[in-house]
mmCIF file of C-alpha atoms in Angstrom:
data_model
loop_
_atom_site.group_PDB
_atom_site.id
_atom_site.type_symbol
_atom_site.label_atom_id
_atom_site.label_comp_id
_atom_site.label_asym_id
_atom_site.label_seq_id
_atom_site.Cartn_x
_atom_site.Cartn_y
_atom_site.Cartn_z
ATOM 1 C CA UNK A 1 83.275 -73.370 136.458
ATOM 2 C CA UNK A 2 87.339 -72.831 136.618
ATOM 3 C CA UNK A 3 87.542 -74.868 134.082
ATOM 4 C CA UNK A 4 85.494 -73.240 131.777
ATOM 5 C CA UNK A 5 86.629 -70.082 132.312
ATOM 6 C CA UNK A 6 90.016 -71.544 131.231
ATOM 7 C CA UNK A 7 89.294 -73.015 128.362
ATOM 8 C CA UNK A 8 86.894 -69.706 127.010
ATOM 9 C CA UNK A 9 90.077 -67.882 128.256
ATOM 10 C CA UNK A 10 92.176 -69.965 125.632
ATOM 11 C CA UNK A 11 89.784 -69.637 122.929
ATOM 12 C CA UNK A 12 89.621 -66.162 123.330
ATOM 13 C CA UNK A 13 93.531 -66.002 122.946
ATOM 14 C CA UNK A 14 93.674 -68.183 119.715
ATOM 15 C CA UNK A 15 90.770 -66.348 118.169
ATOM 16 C CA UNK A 16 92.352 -62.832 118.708
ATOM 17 C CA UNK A 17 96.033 -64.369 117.270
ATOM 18 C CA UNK A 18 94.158 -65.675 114.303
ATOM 19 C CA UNK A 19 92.426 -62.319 113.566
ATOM 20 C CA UNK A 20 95.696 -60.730 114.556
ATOM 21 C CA UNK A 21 97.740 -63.048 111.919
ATOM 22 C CA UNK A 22 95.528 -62.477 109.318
ATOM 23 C CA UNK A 23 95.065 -58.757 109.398
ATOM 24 C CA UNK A 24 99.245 -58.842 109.523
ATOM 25 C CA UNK A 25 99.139 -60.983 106.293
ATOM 26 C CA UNK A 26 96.877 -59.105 104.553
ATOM 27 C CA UNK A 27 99.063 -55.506 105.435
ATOM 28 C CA UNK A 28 101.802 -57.622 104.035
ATOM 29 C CA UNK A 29 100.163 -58.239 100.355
ATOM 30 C CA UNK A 30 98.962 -54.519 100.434
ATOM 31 C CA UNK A 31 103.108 -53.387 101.461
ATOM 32 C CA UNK A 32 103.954 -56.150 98.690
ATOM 33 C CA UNK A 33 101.700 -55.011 96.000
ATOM 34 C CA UNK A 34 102.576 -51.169 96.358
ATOM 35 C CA UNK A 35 106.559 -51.274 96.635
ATOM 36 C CA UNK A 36 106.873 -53.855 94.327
ATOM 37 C CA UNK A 37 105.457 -52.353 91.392
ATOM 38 C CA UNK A 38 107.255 -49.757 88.929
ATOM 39 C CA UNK A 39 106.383 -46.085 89.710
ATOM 40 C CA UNK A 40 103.771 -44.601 87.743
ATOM 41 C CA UNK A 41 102.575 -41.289 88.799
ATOM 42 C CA UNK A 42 98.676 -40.384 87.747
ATOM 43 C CA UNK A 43 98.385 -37.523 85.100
ATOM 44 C CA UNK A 44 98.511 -34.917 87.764
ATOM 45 C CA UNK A 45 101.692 -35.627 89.115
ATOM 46 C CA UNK A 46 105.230 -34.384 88.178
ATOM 47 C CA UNK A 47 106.943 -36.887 89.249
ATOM 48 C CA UNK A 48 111.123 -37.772 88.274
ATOM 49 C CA UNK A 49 112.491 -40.699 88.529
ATOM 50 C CA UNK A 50 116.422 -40.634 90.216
ATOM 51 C CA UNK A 51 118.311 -43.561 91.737
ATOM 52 C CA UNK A 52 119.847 -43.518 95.399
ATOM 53 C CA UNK A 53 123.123 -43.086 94.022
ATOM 54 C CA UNK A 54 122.310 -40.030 91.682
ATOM 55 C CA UNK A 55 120.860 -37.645 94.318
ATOM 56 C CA UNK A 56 123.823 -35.622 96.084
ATOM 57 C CA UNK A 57 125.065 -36.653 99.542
ATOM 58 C CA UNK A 58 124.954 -33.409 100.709
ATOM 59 C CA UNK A 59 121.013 -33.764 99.809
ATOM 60 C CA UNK A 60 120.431 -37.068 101.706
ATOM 61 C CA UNK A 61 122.320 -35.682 104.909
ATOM 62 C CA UNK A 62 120.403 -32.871 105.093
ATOM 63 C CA UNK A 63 117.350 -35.128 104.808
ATOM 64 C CA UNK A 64 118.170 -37.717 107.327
ATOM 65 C CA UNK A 65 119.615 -35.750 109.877
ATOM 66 C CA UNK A 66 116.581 -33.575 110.038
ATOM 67 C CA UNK A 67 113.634 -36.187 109.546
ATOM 68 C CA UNK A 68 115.117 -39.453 110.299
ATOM 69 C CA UNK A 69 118.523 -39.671 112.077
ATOM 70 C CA UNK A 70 118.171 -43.613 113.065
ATOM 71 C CA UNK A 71 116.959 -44.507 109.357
ATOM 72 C CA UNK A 72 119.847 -46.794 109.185
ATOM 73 C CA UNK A 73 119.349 -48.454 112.627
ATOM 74 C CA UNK A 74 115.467 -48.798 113.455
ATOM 75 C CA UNK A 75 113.446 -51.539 111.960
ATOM 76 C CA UNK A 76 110.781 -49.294 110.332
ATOM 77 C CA UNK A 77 109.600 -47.538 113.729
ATOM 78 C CA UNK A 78 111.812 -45.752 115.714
ATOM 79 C CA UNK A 79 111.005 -47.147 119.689
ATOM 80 C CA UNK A 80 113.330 -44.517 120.947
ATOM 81 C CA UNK A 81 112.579 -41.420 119.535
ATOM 82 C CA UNK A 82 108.824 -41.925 120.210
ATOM 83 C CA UNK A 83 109.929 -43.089 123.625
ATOM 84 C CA UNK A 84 111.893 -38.972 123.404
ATOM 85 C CA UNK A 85 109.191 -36.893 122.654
ATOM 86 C CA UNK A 86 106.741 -38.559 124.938
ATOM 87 C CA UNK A 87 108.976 -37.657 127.985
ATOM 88 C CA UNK A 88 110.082 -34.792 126.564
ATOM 89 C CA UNK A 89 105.882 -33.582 126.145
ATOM 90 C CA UNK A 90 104.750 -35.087 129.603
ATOM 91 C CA UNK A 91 108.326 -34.230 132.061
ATOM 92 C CA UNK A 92 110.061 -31.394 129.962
ATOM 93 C CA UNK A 93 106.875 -29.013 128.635
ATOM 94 C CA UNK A 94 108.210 -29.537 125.074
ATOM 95 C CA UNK A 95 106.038 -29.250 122.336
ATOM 96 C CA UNK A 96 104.592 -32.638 121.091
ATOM 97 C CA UNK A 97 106.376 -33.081 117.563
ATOM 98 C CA UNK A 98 105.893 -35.795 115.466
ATOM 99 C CA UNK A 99 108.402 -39.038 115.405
ATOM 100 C CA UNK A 100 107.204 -40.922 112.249
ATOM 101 C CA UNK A 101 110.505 -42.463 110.473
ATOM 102 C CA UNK A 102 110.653 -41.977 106.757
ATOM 103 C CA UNK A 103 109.551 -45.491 106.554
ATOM 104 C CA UNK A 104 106.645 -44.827 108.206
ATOM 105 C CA UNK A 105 106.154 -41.332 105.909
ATOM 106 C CA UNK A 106 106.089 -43.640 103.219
ATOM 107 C CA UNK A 107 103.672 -45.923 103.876
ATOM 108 C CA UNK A 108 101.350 -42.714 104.790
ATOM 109 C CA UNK A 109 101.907 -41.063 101.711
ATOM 110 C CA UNK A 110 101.702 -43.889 99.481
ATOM 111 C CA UNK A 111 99.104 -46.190 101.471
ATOM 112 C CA UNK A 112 96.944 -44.602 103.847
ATOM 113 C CA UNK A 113 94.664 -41.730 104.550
ATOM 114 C CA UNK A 114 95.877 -38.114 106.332
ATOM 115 C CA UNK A 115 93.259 -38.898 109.109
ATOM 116 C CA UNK A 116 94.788 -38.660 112.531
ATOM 117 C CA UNK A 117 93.703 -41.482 114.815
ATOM 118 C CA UNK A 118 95.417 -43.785 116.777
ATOM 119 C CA UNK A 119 94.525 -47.109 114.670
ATOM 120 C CA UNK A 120 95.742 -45.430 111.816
ATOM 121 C CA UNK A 121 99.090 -44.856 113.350
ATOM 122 C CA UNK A 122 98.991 -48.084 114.563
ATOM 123 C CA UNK A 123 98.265 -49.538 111.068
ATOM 124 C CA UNK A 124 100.977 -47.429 109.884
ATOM 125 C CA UNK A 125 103.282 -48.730 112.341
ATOM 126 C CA UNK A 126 102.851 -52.347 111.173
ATOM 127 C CA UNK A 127 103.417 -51.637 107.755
ATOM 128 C CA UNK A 128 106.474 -49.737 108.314
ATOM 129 C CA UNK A 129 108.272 -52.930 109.891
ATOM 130 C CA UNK A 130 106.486 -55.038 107.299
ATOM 131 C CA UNK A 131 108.126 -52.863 104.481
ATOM 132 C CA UNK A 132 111.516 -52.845 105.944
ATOM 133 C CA UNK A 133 111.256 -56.487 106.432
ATOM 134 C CA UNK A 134 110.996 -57.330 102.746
ATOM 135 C CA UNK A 135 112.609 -54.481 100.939
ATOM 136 C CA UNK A 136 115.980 -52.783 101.137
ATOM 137 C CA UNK A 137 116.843 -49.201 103.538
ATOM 138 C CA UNK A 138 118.690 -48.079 100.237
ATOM 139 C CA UNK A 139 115.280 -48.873 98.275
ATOM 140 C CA UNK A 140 112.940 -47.339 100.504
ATOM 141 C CA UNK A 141 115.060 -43.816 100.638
ATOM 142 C CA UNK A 142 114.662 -43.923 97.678
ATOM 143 C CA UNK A 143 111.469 -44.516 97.033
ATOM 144 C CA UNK A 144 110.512 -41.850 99.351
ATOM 145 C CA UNK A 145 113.071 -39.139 97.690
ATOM 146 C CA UNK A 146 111.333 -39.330 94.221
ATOM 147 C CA UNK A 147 107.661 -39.413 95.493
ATOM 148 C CA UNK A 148 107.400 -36.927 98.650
ATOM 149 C CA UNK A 149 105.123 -34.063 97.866
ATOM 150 C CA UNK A 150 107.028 -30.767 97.851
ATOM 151 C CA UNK A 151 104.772 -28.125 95.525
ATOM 152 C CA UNK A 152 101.416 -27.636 93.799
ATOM 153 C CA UNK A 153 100.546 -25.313 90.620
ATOM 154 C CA UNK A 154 97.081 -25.517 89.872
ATOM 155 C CA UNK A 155 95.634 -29.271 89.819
ATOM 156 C CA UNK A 156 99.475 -30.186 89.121
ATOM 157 C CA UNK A 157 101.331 -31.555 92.148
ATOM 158 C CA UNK A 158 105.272 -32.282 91.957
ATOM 159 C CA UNK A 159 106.461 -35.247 93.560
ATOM 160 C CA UNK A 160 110.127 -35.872 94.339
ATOM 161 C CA UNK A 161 112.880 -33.783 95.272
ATOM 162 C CA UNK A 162 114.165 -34.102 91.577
ATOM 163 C CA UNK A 163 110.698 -32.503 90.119
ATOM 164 C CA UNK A 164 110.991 -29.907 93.310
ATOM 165 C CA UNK A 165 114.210 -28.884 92.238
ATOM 166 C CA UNK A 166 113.030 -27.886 88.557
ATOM 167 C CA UNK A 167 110.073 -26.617 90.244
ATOM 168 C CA UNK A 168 111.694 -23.697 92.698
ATOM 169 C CA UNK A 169 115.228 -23.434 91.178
ATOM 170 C CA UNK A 170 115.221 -24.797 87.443
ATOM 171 C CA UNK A 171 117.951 -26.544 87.762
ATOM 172 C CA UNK A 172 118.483 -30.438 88.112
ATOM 173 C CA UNK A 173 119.168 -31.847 91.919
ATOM 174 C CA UNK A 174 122.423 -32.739 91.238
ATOM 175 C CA UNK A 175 123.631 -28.785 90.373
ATOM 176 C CA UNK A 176 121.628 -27.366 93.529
ATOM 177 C CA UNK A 177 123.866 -25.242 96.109
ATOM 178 C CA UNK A 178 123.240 -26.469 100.040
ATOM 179 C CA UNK A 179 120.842 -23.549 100.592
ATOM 180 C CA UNK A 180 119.143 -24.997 97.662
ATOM 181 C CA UNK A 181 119.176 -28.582 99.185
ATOM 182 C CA UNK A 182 118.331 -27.285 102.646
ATOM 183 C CA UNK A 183 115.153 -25.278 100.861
ATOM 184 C CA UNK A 184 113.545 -28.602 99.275
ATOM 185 C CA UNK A 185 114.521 -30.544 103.090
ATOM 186 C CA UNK A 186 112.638 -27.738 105.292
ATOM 187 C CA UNK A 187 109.495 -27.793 102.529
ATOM 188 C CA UNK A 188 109.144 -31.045 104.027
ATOM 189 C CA UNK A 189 107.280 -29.566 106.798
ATOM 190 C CA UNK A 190 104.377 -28.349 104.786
ATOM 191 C CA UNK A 191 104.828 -26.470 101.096
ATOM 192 C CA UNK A 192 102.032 -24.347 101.779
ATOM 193 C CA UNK A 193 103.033 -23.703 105.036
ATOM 194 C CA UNK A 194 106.260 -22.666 104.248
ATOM 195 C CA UNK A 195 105.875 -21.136 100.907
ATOM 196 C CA UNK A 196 108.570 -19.206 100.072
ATOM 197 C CA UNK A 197 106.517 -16.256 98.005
ATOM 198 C CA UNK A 198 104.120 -16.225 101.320
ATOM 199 C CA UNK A 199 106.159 -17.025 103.911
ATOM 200 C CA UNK A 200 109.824 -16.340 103.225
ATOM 201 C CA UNK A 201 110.745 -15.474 106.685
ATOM 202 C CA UNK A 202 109.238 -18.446 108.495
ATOM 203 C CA UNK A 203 111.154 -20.389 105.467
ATOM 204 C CA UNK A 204 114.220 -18.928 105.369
ATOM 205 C CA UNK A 205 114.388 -19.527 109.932
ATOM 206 C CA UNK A 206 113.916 -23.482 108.777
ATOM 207 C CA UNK A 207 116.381 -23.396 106.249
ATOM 208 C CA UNK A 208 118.941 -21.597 108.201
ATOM 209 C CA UNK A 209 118.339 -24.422 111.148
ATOM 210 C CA UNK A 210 119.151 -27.166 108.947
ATOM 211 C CA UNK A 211 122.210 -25.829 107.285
ATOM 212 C CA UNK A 212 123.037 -25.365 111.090
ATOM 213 C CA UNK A 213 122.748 -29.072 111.448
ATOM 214 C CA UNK A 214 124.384 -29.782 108.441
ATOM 215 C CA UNK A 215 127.359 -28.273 109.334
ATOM 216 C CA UNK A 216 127.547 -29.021 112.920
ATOM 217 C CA UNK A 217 126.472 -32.756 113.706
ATOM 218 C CA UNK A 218 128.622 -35.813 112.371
ATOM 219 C CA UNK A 219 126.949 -36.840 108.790
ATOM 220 C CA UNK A 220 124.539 -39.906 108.435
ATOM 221 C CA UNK A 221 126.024 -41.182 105.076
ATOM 222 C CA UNK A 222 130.068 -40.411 103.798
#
């Protein structure tokens, strides 16, 4: 009987590595087929194209010190800062905030549905490291700077802090002041909620907080 036991207990453990290999293959070819492709944006979507190198530094500070500050250290899913705001929600009586890295924004925006359960996060997770395994940090920022959603008008969205920019200021990204850069960094958290013809003060608080940041903390990129 102790034998069998053992040996179902084996075949139990192949079978669920198997399964567990190919569902990690196929996220793979999905990760592949997206982020290997050209952009091209549906009718809809206002969407501008910029390199890396072409969006100010001042701009991609801003960004990674206030959404991902270990973007160039983590492998796609940042262990620590989830490990953070877990103790910080269950010891400290902080708010539970949200620790996805941009990676992992990425993958959500481009790959996955808004629904909020735990094997979607999970799923998300995987593809995150899967992404950063086979593409470039420099890529991926940059990927995620032209396509993140930061305004609607009417069944138009605008994609990219490049088509933001035109959007709220009229003026390319390159030519934007740091209150302008801060602006398009604390939209981020929600255009609608933080529309600045609705909600200018709850706006303006954000903004003000990162330029805080900005000028404070030791920058991500020089």
């Amino acid at each position: 009987m102790q034998l069998i036991k053992k040996r179902f207990f084996k075949i139990a453990v192949i079978l669920l590595l198997a399964t567990l290999t190919v569902y990690i293959f196929k996220l793979n070819i999905e990760v592949k087929a997206e982020f290997s492709k050209p952009l091209e944006p549906p009718s809809n979507v206002n969407q501008i194209e910029y390199g890396l190198d072409e969006y100010p530094e001042n701009l991609i500070n801003m960004l990674l010190m206030v959404e991902d500050q270990s973007f160039y250290s983590h492998h796609g899913v940042d262990f620590k800062e989830i490990a953070r705001v877990l103790y910080g929600y269950l010891f400290e009586d902080k708010a539970l905030r949200g620790a996805s890295t941009i990676s992992q924004q990425l993958i959500k925006n481009s790959l996955l549905s808004r629904e909020k359960t735990l094997s979607r996060k999970l799923e998300e997770a995987l593809m995150a490291i899967l992404l950063e395994a086979s593409y470039d940090k420099d890529l991926i920022l940059e990927r995620y700077m032209n396509t993140v959603y930061l305004a609607q008008r009417g069944d138009v969205a605008f994609h990219g802090f490049a088509s933001g920019s035109l959007f709220y200021f009229d003026k390319n990204v390159e030519d934007l002041s740091l209150e302008e850069m801060a602006t398009l960094v604390a939209l981020l958290k929600g255009p609608t909620y933080l529309n600045p013809d609705n909600y200018p003060e709850r706006l303006n608080k954000r903004v003000n907080m990162i330029l805080s940041m900005h000028k404070k903390y030791k920058r991500i990129i020089n």
